[in-house]
CSV table of C-alpha atoms and ligand atoms in Angstrom, one decimal:
chain,number,residue,atom,x,y,z
A,1,UNK,CA,-27.0,-2.4,-24.1
A,2,UNK,CA,-25.4,-4.6,-21.7
A,3,UNK,CA,-22.7,-3.2,-19.9
A,4,UNK,CA,-20.8,-5.1,-17.0
A,5,UNK,CA,-17.3,-4.6,-15.8
A,6,UNK,CA,-14.6,-6.2,-14.1
A,7,UNK,CA,-11.4,-4.8,-12.4
A,8,UNK,CA,-8.0,-6.7,-11.4
A,9,UNK,CA,-5.8,-5.1,-9.0
A,10,UNK,CA,-2.0,-5.7,-8.6
A,11,UNK,CA,-0.3,-4.3,-6.0
A,12,UNK,CA,-0.3,-1.7,-3.2
A,13,UNK,CA,-2.9,0.5,-1.4
A,14,UNK,CA,-2.4,2.6,-3.9
A,15,UNK,CA,-3.8,0.9,-6.3
A,16,UNK,CA,-6.4,-0.8,-4.8
A,17,UNK,CA,-7.7,2.7,-4.2
A,18,UNK,CA,-7.1,3.5,-7.2
A,19,UNK,CA,-9.7,0.3,-8.5
A,20,UNK,CA,-12.0,2.4,-6.3
A,21,UNK,CA,-12.0,5.7,-8.9
A,22,UNK,CA,-12.0,3.2,-12.0
A,23,UNK,CA,-15.0,1.6,-10.7
A,24,UNK,CA,-16.6,5.3,-10.1
A,25,UNK,CA,-15.9,6.8,-13.7
A,26,UNK,CA,-17.1,3.4,-15.0
A,27,UNK,CA,-20.1,3.6,-13.1
A,28,UNK,CA,-21.0,6.8,-14.0
A,29,UNK,CA,-20.6,5.8,-17.2
A,30,UNK,CA,-23.2,3.1,-16.8
A,31,UNK,CA,-21.7,0.2,-15.8
A,32,UNK,CA,-22.2,-2.5,-13.1
A,33,UNK,CA,-19.6,-4.1,-11.5
A,34,UNK,CA,-19.5,-8.1,-12.2
A,35,UNK,CA,-17.6,-11.5,-10.8
A,36,UNK,CA,-17.4,-13.2,-14.3
A,37,UNK,CA,-15.1,-11.9,-16.1
A,38,UNK,CA,-15.3,-14.2,-19.3
A,39,UNK,CA,-18.4,-12.0,-19.8
A,40,UNK,CA,-17.6,-8.7,-18.6
A,41,UNK,CA,-18.2,-6.1,-21.4
A,42,UNK,CA,-15.3,-3.8,-19.6
A,43,UNK,CA,-12.1,-5.9,-17.9
A,44,UNK,CA,-9.9,-3.0,-17.0
A,45,UNK,CA,-6.1,-4.3,-15.2
A,46,UNK,CA,-4.8,-2.4,-13.3
A,47,UNK,CA,-1.3,-3.3,-13.1
A,48,UNK,CA,1.9,-3.3,-10.8
A,49,UNK,CA,5.5,-3.3,-11.6
A,50,UNK,CA,7.4,-3.1,-8.2
A,51,UNK,CA,8.9,-6.7,-8.5
A,52,UNK,CA,9.0,-9.0,-11.8
A,53,UNK,CA,6.6,-11.3,-10.1
A,54,UNK,CA,3.8,-9.0,-10.3
A,55,UNK,CA,4.6,-8.8,-13.9
A,56,UNK,CA,4.8,-11.9,-14.9
A,57,UNK,CA,0.8,-12.3,-13.4
A,58,UNK,CA,-0.3,-9.7,-15.3
A,59,UNK,CA,0.6,-11.4,-18.5
A,60,UNK,CA,-0.1,-14.8,-17.2
A,61,UNK,CA,-3.8,-12.9,-17.0
A,62,UNK,CA,-3.6,-11.5,-20.2
A,63,UNK,CA,-3.1,-14.8,-22.2
A,64,UNK,CA,-6.7,-15.7,-20.0
A,65,UNK,CA,-8.5,-12.6,-21.5
A,66,UNK,CA,-7.1,-13.1,-24.5
A,67,UNK,CA,-8.7,-16.5,-25.0
A,68,UNK,CA,-12.4,-14.8,-23.1
A,69,UNK,CA,-12.1,-12.2,-26.1
A,70,UNK,CA,-11.9,-14.5,-28.8
A,71,UNK,CA,-15.4,-16.3,-26.9
A,72,UNK,CA,-16.4,-12.9,-27.1
A,73,UNK,CA,-15.1,-10.0,-29.5
A,74,UNK,CA,-17.1,-7.3,-28.1
A,75,UNK,CA,-15.1,-7.2,-24.6
A,76,UNK,CA,-12.9,-4.0,-24.2
A,77,UNK,CA,-9.8,-4.9,-22.1
A,78,UNK,CA,-8.6,-2.3,-20.9
A,79,UNK,CA,-4.3,-2.1,-18.7
A,80,UNK,CA,-3.7,1.2,-16.4
A,81,UNK,CA,-1.7,1.3,-13.9
A,82,UNK,CA,2.3,1.1,-13.3
A,83,UNK,CA,3.2,-1.2,-15.1
A,84,UNK,CA,2.3,0.6,-18.0
A,85,UNK,CA,3.6,3.6,-17.5
A,86,UNK,CA,7.6,2.3,-17.1
A,87,UNK,CA,9.8,3.3,-20.0
A,88,UNK,CA,9.0,1.7,-23.3
A,89,UNK,CA,6.7,-0.9,-21.8
A,90,UNK,CA,3.1,0.2,-23.4
A,91,UNK,CA,4.3,-0.1,-26.9
A,92,UNK,CA,6.0,-3.5,-26.2
A,93,UNK,CA,2.4,-4.8,-24.7
A,94,UNK,CA,0.9,-3.2,-27.6
A,95,UNK,CA,3.5,-5.1,-29.8
A,96,UNK,CA,3.0,-8.7,-27.4
A,97,UNK,CA,-1.2,-8.5,-27.1
A,98,UNK,CA,-2.5,-6.5,-29.9
A,99,UNK,CA,-6.3,-7.7,-28.5
A,100,UNK,CA,-5.7,-5.0,-25.7
A,101,UNK,CA,-8.3,-1.9,-27.1
A,102,UNK,CA,-6.1,1.1,-24.7
A,103,UNK,CA,-3.0,1.3,-22.2
A,104,UNK,CA,-3.8,4.3,-20.4
A,105,UNK,CA,-0.8,5.5,-18.2
A,106,UNK,CA,-0.7,6.5,-15.0
A,107,UNK,CA,-1.3,10.6,-15.3
A,108,UNK,CA,-4.3,9.6,-17.8
A,109,UNK,CA,-6.4,7.3,-15.8
A,110,UNK,CA,-8.9,10.2,-15.9
A,111,UNK,CA,-9.2,9.6,-20.0
A,112,UNK,CA,-10.9,6.5,-18.9
A,113,UNK,CA,-14.9,7.6,-19.8
A,114,UNK,CA,-13.5,8.8,-23.5
A,115,UNK,CA,-11.9,5.4,-24.1
A,116,UNK,CA,-15.1,3.4,-23.4
A,117,UNK,CA,-16.7,4.8,-26.5
A,118,UNK,CA,-13.8,4.6,-28.6
A,119,UNK,CA,-14.7,2.2,-31.8
A,120,UNK,CA,-10.8,2.0,-33.4
A,121,UNK,CA,-9.7,-1.5,-34.0
A,122,UNK,CA,-6.1,-0.6,-33.2
A,123,UNK,CA,-4.8,-0.6,-29.5
A,124,UNK,CA,-4.9,2.9,-28.2
A,125,UNK,CA,-2.0,4.3,-25.8
A,126,UNK,CA,-2.2,7.2,-23.6
A,127,UNK,CA,0.8,7.7,-21.7
A,128,UNK,CA,2.0,11.2,-20.5
A,129,UNK,CA,4.8,12.1,-18.3
A,130,UNK,CA,3.4,15.0,-17.3
A,131,UNK,CA,1.5,15.0,-14.1
A,132,UNK,CA,-0.7,16.9,-11.4
A,133,UNK,CA,-3.0,16.3,-9.5
A,134,UNK,CA,-6.5,15.4,-10.4
A,135,UNK,CA,-9.5,16.4,-7.9
A,136,UNK,CA,-12.4,15.1,-9.6
A,137,UNK,CA,-12.3,11.8,-9.9
A,138,UNK,CA,-15.7,9.5,-8.8
A,139,UNK,CA,-14.9,7.2,-6.3
A,140,UNK,CA,-16.5,3.6,-5.7
A,141,UNK,CA,-16.1,2.3,-2.2
A,142,UNK,CA,-15.2,-1.3,-1.5
A,143,UNK,CA,-13.1,-1.3,1.4
A,144,UNK,CA,-16.2,-1.9,4.1
A,145,UNK,CA,-15.5,0.3,7.3
A,146,UNK,CA,-12.6,2.0,5.9
A,147,UNK,CA,-11.8,4.3,3.5
A,148,UNK,CA,-9.0,5.0,1.7
A,149,UNK,CA,-7.7,8.7,1.3
A,150,UNK,CA,-4.8,9.8,-0.4
A,151,UNK,CA,-2.7,12.7,0.9
A,152,UNK,CA,-0.2,12.7,-1.9
A,153,UNK,CA,0.8,11.2,-4.9
A,154,UNK,CA,4.6,10.3,-6.1
A,155,UNK,CA,7.7,10.0,-5.0
A,156,UNK,CA,11.0,11.7,-5.2
A,157,UNK,CA,13.4,9.3,-2.5
A,158,UNK,CA,14.9,7.5,-6.1
A,159,UNK,CA,15.9,4.1,-3.6
A,160,UNK,CA,18.4,2.9,-5.7
A,161,UNK,CA,16.2,-1.0,-6.4
A,162,UNK,CA,12.6,0.9,-6.8
A,163,UNK,CA,10.7,1.7,-9.9
A,164,UNK,CA,8.1,4.2,-8.7
A,165,UNK,CA,9.3,7.2,-8.6
A,166,UNK,CA,9.9,6.5,-12.7
A,167,UNK,CA,6.2,5.3,-13.1
A,168,UNK,CA,4.2,7.8,-10.5
A,169,UNK,CA,6.0,11.1,-11.0
A,170,UNK,CA,7.3,13.4,-8.2
A,171,UNK,CA,5.8,14.3,-5.1
A,172,UNK,CA,2.5,16.3,-5.0
A,173,UNK,CA,0.6,16.9,-1.9
A,174,UNK,CA,-3.0,17.4,-2.5
A,175,UNK,CA,-4.3,20.6,-0.6
A,176,UNK,CA,-4.9,20.1,3.0
A,177,UNK,CA,-8.5,21.8,2.8
A,178,UNK,CA,-9.1,18.9,0.2
A,179,UNK,CA,-8.3,16.1,2.4
A,180,UNK,CA,-10.4,17.7,5.3
A,181,UNK,CA,-13.6,17.7,3.5
A,182,UNK,CA,-13.2,14.5,2.0
A,183,UNK,CA,-12.5,13.2,5.4
A,184,UNK,CA,-15.2,15.0,7.3
A,185,UNK,CA,-18.2,13.8,4.4
A,186,UNK,CA,-16.1,10.1,4.8
A,187,UNK,CA,-17.1,10.2,9.1
A,188,UNK,CA,-20.5,11.6,7.8
A,189,UNK,CA,-21.6,8.6,5.2
A,190,UNK,CA,-20.4,6.1,8.3
A,191,UNK,CA,-17.0,5.3,7.6
A,192,UNK,CA,-14.6,4.3,10.9
A,193,UNK,CA,-11.6,4.3,10.0
A,194,UNK,CA,-9.5,6.1,7.7
A,195,UNK,CA,-6.2,5.5,6.1
A,196,UNK,CA,-4.3,8.1,5.3
A,197,UNK,CA,-1.9,7.0,1.7
A,198,UNK,CA,1.3,8.2,0.2
A,199,UNK,CA,4.5,6.5,-0.4
A,200,UNK,CA,5.9,8.6,2.5
A,201,UNK,CA,3.1,10.6,4.3
A,202,UNK,CA,6.0,12.3,6.2
A,203,UNK,CA,6.7,14.5,4.0
A,204,UNK,CA,3.3,15.9,3.0
A,205,UNK,CA,3.2,19.2,2.5
A,206,UNK,CA,7.2,19.6,1.5
A,207,UNK,CA,6.1,21.0,-2.0
A,208,UNK,CA,2.8,22.8,-1.4
A,209,UNK,CA,3.0,26.8,-1.3
A,210,UNK,CA,2.1,27.3,2.8
A,211,UNK,CA,4.9,27.7,4.9
A,212,UNK,CA,3.2,25.4,7.9
A,213,UNK,CA,1.8,22.6,6.1
A,214,UNK,CA,2.9,19.3,7.1
A,215,UNK,CA,2.2,16.1,8.2
A,216,UNK,CA,2.1,16.3,11.9
A,217,UNK,CA,-0.2,19.3,11.9
A,218,UNK,CA,-2.7,17.3,8.9
A,219,UNK,CA,-2.7,14.7,11.7
A,220,UNK,CA,-4.1,17.3,14.6
A,221,UNK,CA,-6.3,18.7,11.8
A,222,UNK,CA,-7.9,15.5,11.0
A,223,UNK,CA,-8.0,14.0,15.0
A,224,UNK,CA,-9.7,17.3,16.0
A,225,UNK,CA,-12.6,16.7,13.8
A,226,UNK,CA,-15.7,15.6,15.3
A,227,UNK,CA,-17.2,11.8,15.7
A,228,UNK,CA,-15.6,8.6,16.3
A,229,UNK,CA,-13.6,7.1,14.1
A,230,UNK,CA,-9.4,6.4,13.8
A,231,UNK,CA,-6.9,7.3,11.4
A,232,UNK,CA,-4.0,5.2,10.0
A,233,UNK,CA,-1.2,6.6,7.4
A,234,UNK,CA,1.3,4.3,5.2
A,235,UNK,CA,4.1,4.6,4.5
A,236,UNK,CA,6.6,6.1,6.7
A,237,UNK,CA,10.1,6.6,5.4
A,238,UNK,CA,12.3,6.3,8.1
A,239,UNK,CA,14.3,9.7,7.9
A,240,UNK,CA,11.7,11.3,7.4
A,241,UNK,CA,9.1,10.6,10.7
A,242,UNK,CA,9.6,13.5,13.2
A,243,UNK,CA,9.0,13.4,17.4
A,244,UNK,CA,6.4,16.0,16.6
A,245,UNK,CA,4.8,13.2,14.0
A,246,UNK,CA,4.7,10.8,17.2
A,247,UNK,CA,3.6,13.1,19.8
A,248,UNK,CA,0.5,13.6,17.1
A,249,UNK,CA,-0.6,10.4,17.7
A,250,UNK,CA,0.2,10.6,21.7
A,251,UNK,CA,-2.2,13.3,21.9
A,252,UNK,CA,-4.9,12.0,20.0
A,253,UNK,CA,-7.6,9.5,20.9
A,254,UNK,CA,-8.4,9.0,17.1
A,255,UNK,CA,-5.2,8.2,15.6
A,256,UNK,CA,-3.9,4.3,15.5
A,257,UNK,CA,-0.8,3.6,17.6
A,258,UNK,CA,0.4,1.0,15.0
A,259,UNK,CA,3.5,2.4,12.4
A,260,UNK,CA,4.4,1.1,8.8
A,261,UNK,CA,7.6,1.9,8.4
A,262,UNK,CA,10.2,-0.1,6.3
A,263,UNK,CA,13.8,-0.7,7.4
A,264,UNK,CA,14.7,-2.6,3.7
A,265,UNK,CA,18.2,-4.0,5.5
A,266,UNK,CA,19.9,-3.7,8.6
A,267,UNK,CA,23.5,-3.6,7.0
A,268,UNK,CA,25.0,0.2,6.3
A,269,UNK,CA,26.5,-0.7,3.5
A,270,UNK,CA,23.4,-1.9,1.8
A,271,UNK,CA,21.1,0.6,2.9
A,272,UNK,CA,23.8,3.3,1.2
A,273,UNK,CA,23.5,1.6,-1.8
A,274,UNK,CA,20.2,1.9,-1.8
A,275,UNK,CA,20.4,5.2,-1.3
A,276,UNK,CA,18.0,4.9,2.0
A,277,UNK,CA,19.5,7.6,3.4
A,278,UNK,CA,19.9,6.2,7.2
A,279,UNK,CA,22.0,3.5,9.1
A,280,UNK,CA,21.1,1.2,10.8
A,281,UNK,CA,21.7,3.2,14.0
A,282,UNK,CA,19.9,6.0,12.7
A,283,UNK,CA,16.4,3.6,12.1
A,284,UNK,CA,17.0,1.7,15.2
A,285,UNK,CA,16.7,5.0,17.3
A,286,UNK,CA,13.3,5.8,15.4
A,287,UNK,CA,12.2,2.7,16.5
A,288,UNK,CA,13.5,3.1,20.0
A,289,UNK,CA,11.4,7.1,20.0
A,290,UNK,CA,8.4,5.3,18.8
A,291,UNK,CA,8.5,2.7,21.4
A,292,UNK,CA,9.3,5.2,24.2
A,293,UNK,CA,6.3,7.5,23.2
A,294,UNK,CA,3.2,4.8,22.6
A,295,UNK,CA,4.1,2.0,24.9
A,296,UNK,CA,1.8,-0.7,23.0
A,297,UNK,CA,3.1,1.0,19.3
A,298,UNK,CA,2.3,-1.9,16.8
A,299,UNK,CA,5.0,-2.0,14.0
A,300,UNK,CA,5.3,-3.0,10.9
A,301,UNK,CA,8.0,-2.6,8.4
A,302,UNK,CA,9.5,-4.5,4.5
A,303,UNK,CA,12.7,-6.0,4.3
A,304,UNK,CA,14.3,-7.0,1.2
A,305,UNK,CA,16.9,-9.9,0.8
A,306,UNK,CA,19.7,-10.2,-2.0
A,307,UNK,CA,20.2,-6.8,-2.9
A,308,UNK,CA,23.2,-6.7,-5.2
A,309,UNK,CA,26.5,-7.2,-3.2
A,310,UNK,CA,24.7,-8.6,-0.5
A,311,UNK,CA,27.2,-10.8,1.7
A,312,UNK,CA,26.0,-13.3,4.8
A,313,UNK,CA,27.7,-10.3,7.2
A,314,UNK,CA,25.3,-8.0,5.7
A,315,UNK,CA,22.4,-10.6,6.0
A,316,UNK,CA,23.4,-11.3,9.6
A,317,UNK,CA,23.0,-7.2,10.0
A,318,UNK,CA,19.2,-7.4,8.8
A,319,UNK,CA,18.4,-10.2,11.4
A,320,UNK,CA,20.1,-8.4,13.6
A,321,UNK,CA,17.9,-5.8,13.1
A,322,UNK,CA,15.0,-7.6,12.7
A,323,UNK,CA,15.1,-9.1,16.4
A,324,UNK,CA,15.9,-5.8,18.0
A,325,UNK,CA,13.0,-4.1,16.3
A,326,UNK,CA,10.1,-6.7,17.0
A,327,UNK,CA,8.0,-6.3,14.5
A,328,UNK,CA,3.6,-7.2,15.1
A,329,UNK,CA,3.9,-7.8,11.1
A,330,UNK,CA,6.7,-7.9,8.3
A,331,UNK,CA,6.8,-8.2,5.0
A,332,UNK,CA,9.9,-9.7,3.0
A,333,UNK,CA,10.7,-9.9,-0.3
A,334,UNK,CA,13.7,-11.1,-2.6
A,335,UNK,CA,15.5,-7.9,-4.3
A,336,UNK,CA,13.9,-7.8,-8.1
A,337,UNK,CA,16.1,-6.2,-10.9
A,338,UNK,CA,14.0,-3.6,-12.1
A,339,UNK,CA,15.1,-2.1,-15.3
A,340,UNK,CA,16.2,1.4,-15.5
A,341,UNK,CA,16.9,1.7,-11.7
A,342,UNK,CA,20.4,2.4,-10.5
A,343,UNK,CA,20.5,-1.1,-8.7
A,344,UNK,CA,19.7,-3.2,-11.9
A,345,UNK,CA,23.3,-1.9,-13.6
A,346,UNK,CA,25.4,-2.7,-10.2
A,347,UNK,CA,27.8,-5.7,-10.2
A,348,UNK,CA,27.6,-8.8,-7.6
A,349,UNK,CA,23.4,-9.6,-8.3
A,350,UNK,CA,23.1,-12.2,-5.7
A,351,UNK,CA,22.4,-15.8,-7.1
A,352,UNK,CA,18.6,-16.4,-6.8
A,353,UNK,CA,19.4,-19.9,-4.5
A,354,UNK,CA,21.2,-17.5,-1.8
A,355,UNK,CA,18.1,-14.9,-1.9
A,356,UNK,CA,16.0,-18.0,-1.2
A,357,UNK,CA,17.7,-19.3,1.7
A,358,UNK,CA,18.1,-15.8,3.3
A,359,UNK,CA,14.2,-15.0,2.5
A,360,UNK,CA,13.5,-18.6,4.7
A,361,UNK,CA,16.0,-17.6,7.7
A,362,UNK,CA,13.9,-14.0,7.6
A,363,UNK,CA,10.6,-15.7,7.8
A,364,UNK,CA,11.4,-17.7,10.4
A,365,UNK,CA,13.2,-15.3,12.5
A,366,UNK,CA,9.9,-13.2,12.3
A,367,UNK,CA,7.3,-15.7,12.6
A,368,UNK,CA,9.3,-16.9,16.5
A,369,UNK,CA,9.5,-13.2,16.9
A,370,UNK,CA,5.5,-12.3,15.8
A,371,UNK,CA,4.6,-15.1,18.2
A,372,UNK,CA,6.7,-13.9,21.0
A,373,UNK,CA,5.0,-10.8,20.4
A,374,UNK,CA,1.0,-12.3,19.8
A,375,UNK,CA,1.6,-14.5,23.2
A,376,UNK,CA,2.6,-11.4,25.3
A,377,UNK,CA,-0.6,-9.7,24.4
A,378,UNK,CA,-3.0,-13.0,26.1
A,379,UNK,CA,-4.5,-11.0,28.9
A,380,UNK,CA,-4.3,-7.6,27.5
A,381,UNK,CA,-7.2,-5.3,26.3
A,382,UNK,CA,-7.4,-3.6,23.1
A,383,UNK,CA,-9.8,-1.0,22.0
A,384,UNK,CA,-11.0,-2.9,19.0
A,385,UNK,CA,-12.8,-1.7,16.0
A,386,UNK,CA,-15.1,-4.4,14.3
A,387,UNK,CA,-13.8,-4.9,10.9
A,388,UNK,CA,-15.4,-8.1,9.2
A,389,UNK,CA,-18.3,-10.6,10.1
A,390,UNK,CA,-16.9,-13.8,8.9
A,391,UNK,CA,-18.3,-17.5,9.9
A,392,UNK,CA,-20.2,-16.4,13.1
A,393,UNK,CA,-17.3,-14.4,14.2
A,394,UNK,CA,-15.9,-10.6,14.2
A,395,UNK,CA,-12.4,-10.1,12.5
A,396,UNK,CA,-11.6,-6.4,14.6
A,397,UNK,CA,-8.3,-4.4,14.8
A,398,UNK,CA,-7.0,-3.2,18.0
A,399,UNK,CA,-5.8,0.8,18.1
A,400,UNK,CA,-2.3,-0.7,17.6
A,401,UNK,CA,-3.1,-2.6,14.4
A,402,UNK,CA,-3.0,-5.8,16.0
A,403,UNK,CA,-5.7,-8.8,14.1
A,404,UNK,CA,-7.8,-10.4,16.4
A,405,UNK,CA,-11.0,-12.5,16.4
A,406,UNK,CA,-13.8,-13.0,18.7
A,407,UNK,CA,-17.2,-14.1,18.8
A,408,UNK,CA,-20.2,-11.4,17.8
A,409,UNK,CA,-22.8,-10.6,15.8
A,410,UNK,CA,-23.1,-8.7,12.4
A,411,UNK,CA,-24.2,-5.7,13.7
A,412,UNK,CA,-21.2,-5.0,15.8
A,413,UNK,CA,-19.7,-4.1,12.0
A,414,UNK,CA,-18.4,-0.3,12.6
A,415,UNK,CA,-18.6,0.0,16.4
A,416,UNK,CA,-15.7,0.0,18.8
A,417,UNK,CA,-15.6,-2.7,21.8
A,418,UNK,CA,-13.7,-3.3,24.1
A,419,UNK,CA,-12.0,-6.8,23.5
A,420,UNK,CA,-9.7,-8.8,25.8
A,421,UNK,CA,-7.2,-11.2,24.3
A,422,UNK,CA,-7.8,-15.1,25.4
A,423,UNK,CA,-5.5,-17.3,23.2
A,424,UNK,CA,-2.6,-16.9,20.8
A,425,UNK,CA,-2.5,-19.9,17.9
A,426,UNK,CA,0.5,-19.9,15.7
A,427,UNK,CA,0.7,-15.9,15.7
A,428,UNK,CA,-2.9,-15.3,15.2
A,429,UNK,CA,-5.0,-13.9,18.4
A,430,UNK,CA,-8.5,-14.7,19.5
A,431,UNK,CA,-10.1,-13.0,22.1
A,432,UNK,CA,-13.7,-11.8,23.8
A,433,UNK,CA,-15.6,-9.5,24.1
A,434,UNK,CA,-15.6,-7.2,27.4
A,435,UNK,CA,-18.7,-6.1,29.3
A,436,UNK,CA,-17.8,-3.3,31.4
B,501,SAH,N1,7.2,3.7,-0.1
B,501,SAH,C1,7.1,2.9,0.1
B,501,SAH,C2,7.1,1.6,-0.2
B,501,SAH,C3,6.2,1.0,-1.8
B,501,SAH,S1,7.2,-0.3,-2.4
B,501,SAH,C4,9.0,2.7,1.3
B,501,SAH,O1,9.7,3.7,0.9
B,501,SAH,O2,8.8,2.3,2.2
B,501,SAH,C5,6.9,-1.6,-1.3
B,501,SAH,C6,8.1,-2.2,-0.7
B,501,SAH,O3,8.2,-3.2,-2.1
B,501,SAH,C7,9.0,-1.6,-0.5
B,501,SAH,O4,9.4,-1.2,0.6
B,501,SAH,C8,10.3,-2.9,-1.2
B,501,SAH,O5,10.2,-3.7,0.1
B,501,SAH,C9,9.8,-3.8,-2.2
B,501,SAH,N2,10.1,-3.3,-3.0
B,501,SAH,C10,10.5,-1.8,-3.9
B,501,SAH,N3,11.1,-2.2,-5.0
B,501,SAH,C11,11.5,-4.0,-5.1
B,501,SAH,C12,12.5,-4.4,-5.8
B,501,SAH,N4,12.9,-4.0,-7.2
B,501,SAH,N5,12.8,-5.8,-5.6
B,501,SAH,C13,11.6,-6.4,-4.9
B,501,SAH,N6,11.3,-5.4,-3.7
B,501,SAH,C14,11.2,-4.4,-3.9
B,502,SF4,FE1,10.2,3.2,-3.7
B,502,SF4,FE2,11.8,4.1,-2.1
B,502,SF4,FE3,9.8,5.4,-3.0
B,502,SF4,FE4,9.5,3.7,-1.0
B,502,SF4,S1,10.8,5.9,-1.0
B,502,SF4,S2,8.5,4.3,-3.2
B,502,SF4,S3,11.0,2.6,-1.9
B,502,SF4,S4,11.6,5.2,-4.0
B,503,F3S,FE1,2.1,0.0,-6.1
B,503,F3S,FE2,3.3,-1.5,-7.4
B,503,F3S,FE3,3.2,0.8,-8.3
B,503,F3S,S1,3.5,-1.5,-5.2
B,503,F3S,S2,3.0,2.2,-6.5
B,503,F3S,S3,1.3,-0.5,-7.5
B,503,F3S,S4,4.6,-0.2,-8.7
């Protein structure tokens, strides 16, 4: 019996990691990976619906898969991930693409093995709103020396533009002991970087019974584990990041000095409409706290342009916030109307031409900031984790989250070396290993 599989992943790191769980379940059932999608026995689409563009790409790919299935009728097509969990989405998908074998909601992923053996001709739909935590899903890791570890699932914040709370359910924190034993095992297996995942890692533990379970104490416990490795985490909601978290980073030699803290906007009026629960001044106070405590901190963030009613003045406030923050990396998005969210029915939707002009201006502003910051790194030496070997060069990550390319052998992968930055080319850093 042939039994190959291909997973196509859209969306955030959560989904990338979830695809590692899908691979784990498929390999447990005897399936082996293939890159040849057209001839795969099982194709899984792990979808995202955070913006319309993500959904359009999924639908485009389903069109291609329909043709592949006409040539290979026994191909099983399974669609899972956030897009399937949105209100009414699974039924719509089933009508539009009856060739899909199964549609699985975000809380039903564990049912995948059962569906592989389902011989029914009709699309099977498994969607539920009930959610907990499933600890026993096997994982096939595909991210090199880095291992993703979920510390929590879901989101309680209901930012007015965002679909995530509707498709991922309420916040659920994993038991600390389970996280610690996962991390111990990963380090024993040779992983050098552990990235803790949650939509809002700073609210870790709020839903657990034990009173003193919180994010800073989790960070302290993890950085007390034996071995040479690095811990990163994302995402930090600005309203929830605490001084104690930054103190935990400062006191540990294992925690990366890199923080991803999305601002979304620099206008207080827009931030209020977004239900973000902070002002631009409060955001800047957190940035100042980070910079004061960690002098070499690396910052990244998300900014959205064209939220309903955003004016040129609001956008100017965003540019001001971006300039004062000085992000090393900025992810920029055009607001996309997500049905079912409060912002979708707000008056004052911004014309696409204005959205496009604003995002262009934002990207230009960030490019010169990023380039100036990169220029300042030249001459500095950073502890760098060798992550990838490509065309005779190593791509590493510094202890403050900067990517740097330098000469080195493939056998350095997974090692920590000191790298001196020698050049900045259009915000890309190049360096050389510094031998003491
Ligand atoms: N939990 C994370 C974000 C997850 S979604 C946080 O709160 O920071 C990743 C990013 O997608 C968000 O930060 C936001 O900038 C963007 N995003 C979310 N919904 C969007 C929408 N409707 N349109 C455009 N961008 C959106
Ligand atoms: Fe979405 Fe806001 Fe939750 Fe992030 S914190 S996932 S932006 S609702
Ligand atoms: Fe991630 Fe997209 Fe879902 S950003 S949480 S995969 S909607």
